[in-house]
PDB file of C-alpha atoms and ligand atoms in Angstrom:
ATOM      1  CA  MET A   1      -2.196  14.216   8.232  1.00  0.00           C
ATOM      2  CA  LYS A   2      -5.601  12.576   7.882  1.00  0.00           C
ATOM      3  CA  ILE A   3      -5.129   9.187   6.236  1.00  0.00           C
ATOM      4  CA  ALA A   4      -8.089   7.103   4.990  1.00  0.00           C
ATOM      5  CA  ILE A   5      -7.251   3.424   4.861  1.00  0.00           C
ATOM      6  CA  LEU A   6      -9.477   1.267   2.731  1.00  0.00           C
ATOM      7  CA  GLY A   7      -9.229  -2.332   3.871  1.00  0.00           C
ATOM      8  CA  THR A   8      -8.673  -3.425   7.421  1.00  0.00           C
ATOM      9  CA  GLY A   9      -6.625  -6.538   6.575  1.00  0.00           C
ATOM     10  CA  GLY A  10      -2.917  -7.214   6.916  1.00  0.00           C
ATOM     11  CA  VAL A  11      -1.610  -4.091   5.173  1.00  0.00           C
ATOM     12  CA  GLY A  12      -4.307  -1.710   6.355  1.00  0.00           C
ATOM     13  CA  SER A  13      -3.772  -2.677   9.988  1.00  0.00           C
ATOM     14  CA  ALA A  14       0.071  -2.768   9.839  1.00  0.00           C
ATOM     15  CA  LEU A  15       0.361   0.717   8.304  1.00  0.00           C
ATOM     16  CA  GLY A  16      -2.601   2.173  10.210  1.00  0.00           C
ATOM     17  CA  SER A  17      -1.110   1.279  13.560  1.00  0.00           C
ATOM     18  CA  ARG A  18       2.269   2.642  12.552  1.00  0.00           C
ATOM     19  CA  TRP A  19       0.945   5.904  11.192  1.00  0.00           C
ATOM     20  CA  GLY A  20      -1.411   6.283  14.150  1.00  0.00           C
ATOM     21  CA  ALA A  21       1.573   5.899  16.449  1.00  0.00           C
ATOM     22  CA  ALA A  22       3.438   8.566  14.423  1.00  0.00           C
ATOM     23  CA  GLY A  23       0.530  11.068  15.162  1.00  0.00           C
ATOM     24  CA  HIS A  24      -1.517  10.843  11.955  1.00  0.00           C
ATOM     25  CA  ALA A  25      -5.323  10.678  12.136  1.00  0.00           C
ATOM     26  CA  ILE A  26      -6.447   7.331  10.758  1.00  0.00           C
ATOM     27  CA  ALA A  27      -9.886   6.885   9.183  1.00  0.00           C
ATOM     28  CA  TYR A  28     -10.457   3.209   8.307  1.00  0.00           C
ATOM     29  CA  GLY A  29     -12.937   2.571   5.536  1.00  0.00           C
ATOM     30  CA  SER A  30     -14.470  -0.850   6.028  1.00  0.00           C
ATOM     31  CA  ARG A  31     -17.407  -2.910   4.908  1.00  0.00           C
ATOM     32  CA  THR A  32     -18.038  -3.675   8.540  1.00  0.00           C
ATOM     33  CA  PRO A  33     -16.817  -0.572  10.475  1.00  0.00           C
ATOM     34  CA  HIS A  34     -18.647  -1.578  13.753  1.00  0.00           C
ATOM     35  CA  ASN A  35     -17.408  -5.131  14.116  1.00  0.00           C
ATOM     36  CA  GLU A  36     -15.161  -6.014  17.015  1.00  0.00           C
ATOM     37  CA  LYS A  37     -12.054  -6.672  15.042  1.00  0.00           C
ATOM     38  CA  VAL A  38     -12.224  -3.290  13.308  1.00  0.00           C
ATOM     39  CA  GLN A  39     -12.987  -1.515  16.617  1.00  0.00           C
ATOM     40  CA  GLN A  40      -9.873  -3.247  18.178  1.00  0.00           C
ATOM     41  CA  LEU A  41      -7.840  -1.971  15.324  1.00  0.00           C
ATOM     42  CA  VAL A  42      -9.130   1.559  15.783  1.00  0.00           C
ATOM     43  CA  ALA A  43      -8.113   1.326  19.465  1.00  0.00           C
ATOM     44  CA  LYS A  44      -4.527   0.527  18.451  1.00  0.00           C
ATOM     45  CA  SER A  45      -4.241   3.222  15.812  1.00  0.00           C
ATOM     46  CA  GLY A  46      -3.800   6.435  17.794  1.00  0.00           C
ATOM     47  CA  LYS A  47      -6.083   8.765  19.592  1.00  0.00           C
ATOM     48  CA  GLN A  48      -7.662  10.273  16.457  1.00  0.00           C
ATOM     49  CA  ALA A  49      -8.531   6.918  14.753  1.00  0.00           C
ATOM     50  CA  SER A  50     -11.992   6.094  13.578  1.00  0.00           C
ATOM     51  CA  ALA A  51     -13.848   3.609  11.272  1.00  0.00           C
ATOM     52  CA  SER A  52     -16.750   4.193   8.933  1.00  0.00           C
ATOM     53  CA  SER A  53     -17.828   3.284   5.428  1.00  0.00           C
ATOM     54  CA  PRO A  54     -15.169   3.654   2.699  1.00  0.00           C
ATOM     55  CA  ARG A  55     -16.952   6.666   1.228  1.00  0.00           C
ATOM     56  CA  GLU A  56     -17.287   8.440   4.542  1.00  0.00           C
ATOM     57  CA  ALA A  57     -13.690   7.625   5.510  1.00  0.00           C
ATOM     58  CA  ILE A  58     -12.240   9.275   2.427  1.00  0.00           C
ATOM     59  CA  SER A  59     -14.488  12.383   2.542  1.00  0.00           C
ATOM     60  CA  ASP A  60     -11.964  14.734   4.174  1.00  0.00           C
ATOM     61  CA  ALA A  61      -8.741  12.649   4.038  1.00  0.00           C
ATOM     62  CA  ASP A  62      -5.463  14.167   2.792  1.00  0.00           C
ATOM     63  CA  VAL A  63      -4.472  10.866   1.321  1.00  0.00           C
ATOM     64  CA  ILE A  64      -6.051   7.466   0.779  1.00  0.00           C
ATOM     65  CA  LEU A  65      -4.315   4.092   1.177  1.00  0.00           C
ATOM     66  CA  PHE A  66      -5.985   1.569  -1.160  1.00  0.00           C
ATOM     67  CA  ALA A  67      -5.348  -1.782   0.535  1.00  0.00           C
ATOM     68  CA  VAL A  68      -7.887  -4.229  -0.804  1.00  0.00           C
ATOM     69  CA  PRO A  69      -7.415  -7.513  -2.730  1.00  0.00           C
ATOM     70  CA  TRP A  70      -6.791  -6.925  -6.493  1.00  0.00           C
ATOM     71  CA  PRO A  71      -9.886  -8.882  -7.653  1.00  0.00           C
ATOM     72  CA  VAL A  72     -12.146  -6.337  -5.928  1.00  0.00           C
ATOM     73  CA  ALA A  73     -10.077  -3.196  -6.754  1.00  0.00           C
ATOM     74  CA  ARG A  74     -12.361  -2.006  -9.614  1.00  0.00           C
ATOM     75  CA  GLU A  75     -15.668  -2.468  -7.791  1.00  0.00           C
ATOM     76  CA  THR A  76     -14.286  -0.867  -4.609  1.00  0.00           C
ATOM     77  CA  LEU A  77     -12.982   2.168  -6.526  1.00  0.00           C
ATOM     78  CA  ALA A  78     -16.391   2.505  -8.314  1.00  0.00           C
ATOM     79  CA  GLN A  79     -18.094   2.830  -4.910  1.00  0.00           C
ATOM     80  CA  LEU A  80     -15.921   5.793  -3.901  1.00  0.00           C
ATOM     81  CA  GLY A  81     -17.229   8.402  -6.379  1.00  0.00           C
ATOM     82  CA  ASP A  82     -15.035  11.038  -7.934  1.00  0.00           C
ATOM     83  CA  LEU A  83     -11.401  10.780  -6.876  1.00  0.00           C
ATOM     84  CA  ALA A  84     -10.066  13.528  -9.184  1.00  0.00           C
ATOM     85  CA  GLY A  85      -7.292  15.521  -7.474  1.00  0.00           C
ATOM     86  CA  ARG A  86      -7.093  13.032  -4.560  1.00  0.00           C
ATOM     87  CA  THR A  87      -3.788  11.301  -3.615  1.00  0.00           C
ATOM     88  CA  LEU A  88      -4.274   7.495  -3.748  1.00  0.00           C
ATOM     89  CA  ILE A  89      -1.507   5.128  -2.581  1.00  0.00           C
ATOM     90  CA  ASP A  90      -1.873   1.821  -4.404  1.00  0.00           C
ATOM     91  CA  CYS A  91      -0.242  -1.100  -2.652  1.00  0.00           C
ATOM     92  CA  THR A  92      -2.061  -3.825  -4.610  1.00  0.00           C
ATOM     93  CA  ASN A  93      -0.405  -6.644  -6.447  1.00  0.00           C
ATOM     94  CA  PRO A  94      -2.349  -8.173  -9.335  1.00  0.00           C
ATOM     95  CA  LEU A  95      -1.733 -11.752  -8.145  1.00  0.00           C
ATOM     96  CA  LEU A  96      -3.191 -14.852  -9.686  1.00  0.00           C
ATOM     97  CA  SER A  97      -5.506 -16.599  -7.186  1.00  0.00           C
ATOM     98  CA  ASP A  98      -2.932 -19.331  -6.419  1.00  0.00           C
ATOM     99  CA  MET A  99      -0.117 -16.748  -6.021  1.00  0.00           C
ATOM    100  CA  SER A 100       1.849 -18.468  -8.737  1.00  0.00           C
ATOM    101  CA  GLY A 101       2.297 -15.273 -10.741  1.00  0.00           C
ATOM    102  CA  ILE A 102       0.831 -11.889 -11.675  1.00  0.00           C
ATOM    103  CA  GLU A 103      -2.000 -11.115 -14.015  1.00  0.00           C
ATOM    104  CA  LEU A 104      -0.613  -7.933 -15.640  1.00  0.00           C
ATOM    105  CA  GLY A 105       2.920  -7.014 -16.701  1.00  0.00           C
ATOM    106  CA  HIS A 106       4.658  -5.608 -19.735  1.00  0.00           C
ATOM    107  CA  VAL A 107       2.084  -3.250 -21.235  1.00  0.00           C
ATOM    108  CA  ILE A 108       0.107  -2.211 -18.140  1.00  0.00           C
ATOM    109  CA  SER A 109       0.336  -2.664 -14.411  1.00  0.00           C
ATOM    110  CA  ALA A 110      -2.184  -2.676 -11.533  1.00  0.00           C
ATOM    111  CA  GLY A 111      -0.983   0.885 -10.602  1.00  0.00           C
ATOM    112  CA  GLU A 112      -1.723   2.249 -14.105  1.00  0.00           C
ATOM    113  CA  GLN A 113      -4.958   0.293 -14.327  1.00  0.00           C
ATOM    114  CA  ILE A 114      -6.126   1.821 -11.018  1.00  0.00           C
ATOM    115  CA  ALA A 115      -5.247   5.273 -12.311  1.00  0.00           C
ATOM    116  CA  GLN A 116      -7.481   4.613 -15.292  1.00  0.00           C
ATOM    117  CA  TRP A 117     -10.330   3.429 -13.055  1.00  0.00           C
ATOM    118  CA  ALA A 118      -9.969   6.557 -10.844  1.00  0.00           C
ATOM    119  CA  PRO A 119      -9.762   9.317 -13.421  1.00  0.00           C
ATOM    120  CA  GLY A 120      -7.782  12.396 -12.246  1.00  0.00           C
ATOM    121  CA  ALA A 121      -6.582  10.759  -9.041  1.00  0.00           C
ATOM    122  CA  ASN A 122      -2.848  11.170  -8.222  1.00  0.00           C
ATOM    123  CA  VAL A 123      -1.924   7.493  -7.896  1.00  0.00           C
ATOM    124  CA  VAL A 124       1.326   6.595  -6.198  1.00  0.00           C
ATOM    125  CA  LYS A 125       2.448   2.984  -6.082  1.00  0.00           C
ATOM    126  CA  ALA A 126       4.041   2.052  -2.788  1.00  0.00           C
ATOM    127  CA  PHE A 127       4.103  -0.516   0.005  1.00  0.00           C
ATOM    128  CA  ASN A 128       3.661  -3.415  -2.409  1.00  0.00           C
ATOM    129  CA  THR A 129       7.174  -4.919  -2.121  1.00  0.00           C
ATOM    130  CA  ALA A 130       7.425  -5.893   1.524  1.00  0.00           C
ATOM    131  CA  SER A 131       5.401  -8.094   3.876  1.00  0.00           C
ATOM    132  CA  THR A 132       3.229  -6.753   6.667  1.00  0.00           C
ATOM    133  CA  LYS A 133       5.842  -7.986   9.191  1.00  0.00           C
ATOM    134  CA  VAL A 134       8.361  -5.677   7.608  1.00  0.00           C
ATOM    135  CA  MET A 135       5.819  -2.789   7.516  1.00  0.00           C
ATOM    136  CA  VAL A 136       5.389  -3.144  11.279  1.00  0.00           C
ATOM    137  CA  ASN A 137       9.176  -3.002  11.724  1.00  0.00           C
ATOM    138  CA  PRO A 138      11.358  -2.128   8.738  1.00  0.00           C
ATOM    139  CA  GLN A 139      14.615  -1.960  10.779  1.00  0.00           C
ATOM    140  CA  PHE A 140      17.045  -4.829  10.250  1.00  0.00           C
ATOM    141  CA  GLY A 141      19.901  -4.253  12.683  1.00  0.00           C
ATOM    142  CA  GLU A 142      21.525  -0.985  11.524  1.00  0.00           C
ATOM    143  CA  HIS A 143      19.757  -1.113   8.110  1.00  0.00           C
ATOM    144  CA  ARG A 144      16.412   0.287   7.125  1.00  0.00           C
ATOM    145  CA  ALA A 145      14.536  -1.729   4.522  1.00  0.00           C
ATOM    146  CA  THR A 146      13.962  -0.043   1.175  1.00  0.00           C
ATOM    147  CA  MET A 147      10.475   0.967   0.058  1.00  0.00           C
ATOM    148  CA  PHE A 148      10.125   1.937  -3.585  1.00  0.00           C
ATOM    149  CA  TYR A 149       7.399   4.310  -4.790  1.00  0.00           C
ATOM    150  CA  CYS A 150       6.440   5.731  -8.195  1.00  0.00           C
ATOM    151  CA  GLY A 151       3.878   8.082  -9.568  1.00  0.00           C
ATOM    152  CA  ASP A 152       3.251  11.000 -11.932  1.00  0.00           C
ATOM    153  CA  ASP A 153       2.402  13.808  -9.560  1.00  0.00           C
ATOM    154  CA  ALA A 154       5.338  15.430  -7.733  1.00  0.00           C
ATOM    155  CA  ALA A 155       3.365  16.763  -4.745  1.00  0.00           C
ATOM    156  CA  ALA A 156       1.538  13.430  -4.194  1.00  0.00           C
ATOM    157  CA  LYS A 157       4.836  11.608  -4.378  1.00  0.00           C
ATOM    158  CA  LEU A 158       6.427  13.929  -1.772  1.00  0.00           C
ATOM    159  CA  MET A 159       3.485  13.246   0.594  1.00  0.00           C
ATOM    160  CA  VAL A 160       3.871   9.536   0.135  1.00  0.00           C
ATOM    161  CA  ARG A 161       7.583   9.684   0.547  1.00  0.00           C
ATOM    162  CA  ARG A 162       7.112  11.240   3.981  1.00  0.00           C
ATOM    163  CA  LEU A 163       4.587   8.536   4.927  1.00  0.00           C
ATOM    164  CA  ILE A 164       7.039   5.819   3.874  1.00  0.00           C
ATOM    165  CA  GLU A 165       9.695   7.443   6.085  1.00  0.00           C
ATOM    166  CA  ASP A 166       7.214   7.770   8.954  1.00  0.00           C
ATOM    167  CA  VAL A 167       6.754   3.974   8.921  1.00  0.00           C
ATOM    168  CA  GLY A 168      10.641   3.696   9.149  1.00  0.00           C
ATOM    169  CA  PHE A 169      11.560   2.689   5.626  1.00  0.00           C
ATOM    170  CA  GLU A 170      14.263   4.160   3.388  1.00  0.00           C
ATOM    171  CA  ALA A 171      12.147   5.635   0.537  1.00  0.00           C
ATOM    172  CA  ILE A 172      13.388   5.316  -3.029  1.00  0.00           C
ATOM    173  CA  ASP A 173      11.763   7.149  -5.921  1.00  0.00           C
ATOM    174  CA  ALA A 174      11.438   4.679  -8.847  1.00  0.00           C
ATOM    175  CA  GLY A 175      10.067   7.287 -11.290  1.00  0.00           C
ATOM    176  CA  SER A 176       6.745   7.642 -13.076  1.00  0.00           C
ATOM    177  CA  LEU A 177       3.721   5.418 -12.500  1.00  0.00           C
ATOM    178  CA  THR A 178       4.769   3.202 -15.422  1.00  0.00           C
ATOM    179  CA  SER A 179       7.485   1.899 -13.066  1.00  0.00           C
ATOM    180  CA  SER A 180       4.664  -0.091 -11.401  1.00  0.00           C
ATOM    181  CA  ARG A 181       5.496  -2.561 -14.194  1.00  0.00           C
ATOM    182  CA  TYR A 182       8.778  -3.182 -12.421  1.00  0.00           C
ATOM    183  CA  LEU A 183       7.549  -2.912  -8.823  1.00  0.00           C
ATOM    184  CA  GLU A 184       4.691  -5.470  -9.187  1.00  0.00           C
ATOM    185  CA  PRO A 185       6.992  -8.238 -10.565  1.00  0.00           C
ATOM    186  CA  LEU A 186       9.474  -7.265  -7.792  1.00  0.00           C
ATOM    187  CA  ALA A 187       6.679  -8.053  -5.341  1.00  0.00           C
ATOM    188  CA  MET A 188       6.255 -11.348  -7.094  1.00  0.00           C
ATOM    189  CA  LEU A 189       9.961 -12.104  -6.549  1.00  0.00           C
ATOM    190  CA  TYR A 190       9.469 -11.181  -2.908  1.00  0.00           C
ATOM    191  CA  ILE A 191       6.527 -13.613  -2.564  1.00  0.00           C
ATOM    192  CA  HIS A 192       8.474 -16.352  -4.385  1.00  0.00           C
ATOM    193  CA  LEU A 193      11.507 -15.904  -2.035  1.00  0.00           C
ATOM    194  CA  ALA A 194       9.380 -15.647   1.055  1.00  0.00           C
ATOM    195  CA  PHE A 195       6.920 -18.553   0.492  1.00  0.00           C
ATOM    196  CA  ARG A 196       8.652 -20.885  -2.014  1.00  0.00           C
ATOM    197  CA  GLN A 197      12.375 -20.453  -1.471  1.00  0.00           C
ATOM    198  CA  GLY A 198      12.217 -20.582   2.320  1.00  0.00           C
ATOM    199  CA  PHE A 199      13.165 -16.965   3.252  1.00  0.00           C
ATOM    200  CA  GLY A 200       9.939 -16.376   5.190  1.00  0.00           C
ATOM    201  CA  SER A 201       8.286 -12.945   5.389  1.00  0.00           C
ATOM    202  CA  ASN A 202      10.837 -11.347   7.718  1.00  0.00           C
ATOM    203  CA  CYS A 203      13.073 -10.356   4.847  1.00  0.00           C
ATOM    204  CA  ALA A 204      13.253  -7.168   2.799  1.00  0.00           C
ATOM    205  CA  PHE A 205      14.846  -5.492  -0.205  1.00  0.00           C
ATOM    206  CA  LYS A 206      17.684  -3.093   0.403  1.00  0.00           C
ATOM    207  CA  ILE A 207      19.426  -0.926  -2.249  1.00  0.00           C
ATOM    208  CA  MET A 208      23.091  -0.272  -1.721  1.00  0.00           C
ATOM    209  CA  ARG A 209      25.106   2.416  -3.536  1.00  0.00           C
ATOM    210  CA  ARG A 210      28.764   3.436  -3.778  1.00  0.00           C
TER     211      ARG A 210
HETATM  212  N1  NAP B   1      -0.157  -8.994   2.930  1.00  0.00           N
HETATM  213  C1  NAP B   1       0.987  -8.518   2.446  1.00  0.00           C
HETATM  214  O1  NAP B   1       2.123  -8.864   2.940  1.00  0.00           O
HETATM  215  C2  NAP B   1       0.966  -7.550   1.330  1.00  0.00           C
HETATM  216  C3  NAP B   1       2.132  -6.812   1.047  1.00  0.00           C
HETATM  217  C4  NAP B   1       2.153  -5.842  -0.004  1.00  0.00           C
HETATM  218  C5  NAP B   1       1.030  -5.682  -0.741  1.00  0.00           C
HETATM  219  N2  NAP B   1      -0.090  -6.363  -0.497  1.00  0.00           N
HETATM  220  C6  NAP B   1      -1.327  -6.094  -1.279  1.00  0.00           C
HETATM  221  O2  NAP B   1      -2.092  -5.170  -0.500  1.00  0.00           O
HETATM  222  C7  NAP B   1      -3.476  -5.441  -0.721  1.00  0.00           C
HETATM  223  C8  NAP B   1      -4.080  -5.776   0.612  1.00  0.00           C
HETATM  224  O3  NAP B   1      -3.505  -6.932   1.095  1.00  0.00           O
HETATM  225  P1  NAP B   1      -3.851  -7.587   2.559  1.00  0.00           P
HETATM  226  O4  NAP B   1      -2.839  -8.548   2.827  1.00  0.00           O
HETATM  227  O5  NAP B   1      -3.996  -6.406   3.485  1.00  0.00           O
HETATM  228  O6  NAP B   1      -5.218  -8.207   2.261  1.00  0.00           O
HETATM  229  P2  NAP B   1      -6.260  -8.782   3.311  1.00  0.00           P
HETATM  230  O7  NAP B   1      -5.551  -9.099   4.606  1.00  0.00           O
HETATM  231  O8  NAP B   1      -7.057  -9.783   2.609  1.00  0.00           O
HETATM  232  O9  NAP B   1      -7.236  -7.532   3.585  1.00  0.00           O
HETATM  233  C9  NAP B   1      -7.882  -6.859   2.565  1.00  0.00           C
HETATM  234  C10 NAP B   1      -9.003  -6.018   3.179  1.00  0.00           C
HETATM  235  O10 NAP B   1      -9.777  -5.492   2.054  1.00  0.00           O
HETATM  236  C11 NAP B   1     -11.072  -5.235   2.451  1.00  0.00           C
HETATM  237  N3  NAP B   1     -12.032  -5.763   1.419  1.00  0.00           N
HETATM  238  C12 NAP B   1     -12.870  -4.946   0.723  1.00  0.00           C
HETATM  239  N4  NAP B   1     -13.648  -5.679  -0.119  1.00  0.00           N
HETATM  240  C13 NAP B   1     -13.236  -6.934   0.063  1.00  0.00           C
HETATM  241  C14 NAP B   1     -13.695  -8.176  -0.506  1.00  0.00           C
HETATM  242  N5  NAP B   1     -14.658  -8.267  -1.477  1.00  0.00           N
HETATM  243  N6  NAP B   1     -13.032  -9.297  -0.095  1.00  0.00           N
HETATM  244  C15 NAP B   1     -12.092  -9.329   0.828  1.00  0.00           C
HETATM  245  N7  NAP B   1     -11.661  -8.172   1.379  1.00  0.00           N
HETATM  246  C16 NAP B   1     -12.199  -6.980   0.992  1.00  0.00           C
HETATM  247  C17 NAP B   1     -11.312  -5.984   3.776  1.00  0.00           C
HETATM  248  O11 NAP B   1     -11.461  -4.963   4.782  1.00  0.00           O
HETATM  249  P3  NAP B   1     -12.931  -4.726   5.385  1.00  0.00           P
HETATM  250  O12 NAP B   1     -13.429  -6.077   5.766  1.00  0.00           O
HETATM  251  O13 NAP B   1     -12.681  -3.870   6.608  1.00  0.00           O
HETATM  252  O14 NAP B   1     -13.752  -4.032   4.322  1.00  0.00           O
HETATM  253  C18 NAP B   1     -10.041  -6.804   3.963  1.00  0.00           C
HETATM  254  O15 NAP B   1      -9.674  -6.949   5.299  1.00  0.00           O
HETATM  255  C19 NAP B   1      -3.560  -6.604  -1.705  1.00  0.00           C
HETATM  256  O16 NAP B   1      -3.838  -6.067  -3.014  1.00  0.00           O
HETATM  257  C20 NAP B   1      -2.188  -7.237  -1.652  1.00  0.00           C
HETATM  258  O17 NAP B   1      -1.816  -7.835  -2.904  1.00  0.00           O
HETATM  259  C21 NAP B   1      -0.153  -7.319   0.536  1.00  0.00           C
END
């Protein structure tokens, strides 16, 4: 699969190197595609990896990972042009600048807001409830960490489910995109546990059933 990754920060680089190793073609979309850090990331992201401007990176991609900070989400989307019919994975969390809480909640979520800013795109919320350390290695002993995803388009969700599994997570379908209203506060709980309650970022959610 050709995966465009917008943002070469923590999430973009963790998932890009995992997917590149799994044989996907990674096209990083960066504000500075030629700088040394981005070129080093390309070198670790599989034989077919490349970096270019965000618009160029998405041009022939099967799926787009949207991994930029929430405050620049709207302007970044506006630069991409028409995304109708494209599959967009949204991993953003609408964090307040001091990380003490989230900006949106009960009546709309970042996932739904992004879908409104990218009319016609098939937005799937995923990869927002674990740290980049866990994305690099979701295996905890014999257990695979859980990654939730949600969205409104069945084919887009299936594609994202496979990408979640390619990284090594157990994928759990949380329903329609409105479930982003649950997944984003869940990410806030994760951040609270990791950074305020002393768990650190090498912990993950796991669903158990019987
Ligand atoms: N870090 C985590 O553990 C984690 C986990 C789950 C979800 N998330 C969410 O995932 C998203 C990405 O997080 P991250 O940790 O990867 O962020 P990050 O390390 O700050 O990287 C974000 C990337 O976005 C790009 N970008 C584009 N416009 C930007 C601007 N105006 N200012 C700064 N960066 C800009 C940059 O790539 P270029 O310079 O190449 O353009 C940058 O490297 C966020 O919305 C975050 O809430 C993070």
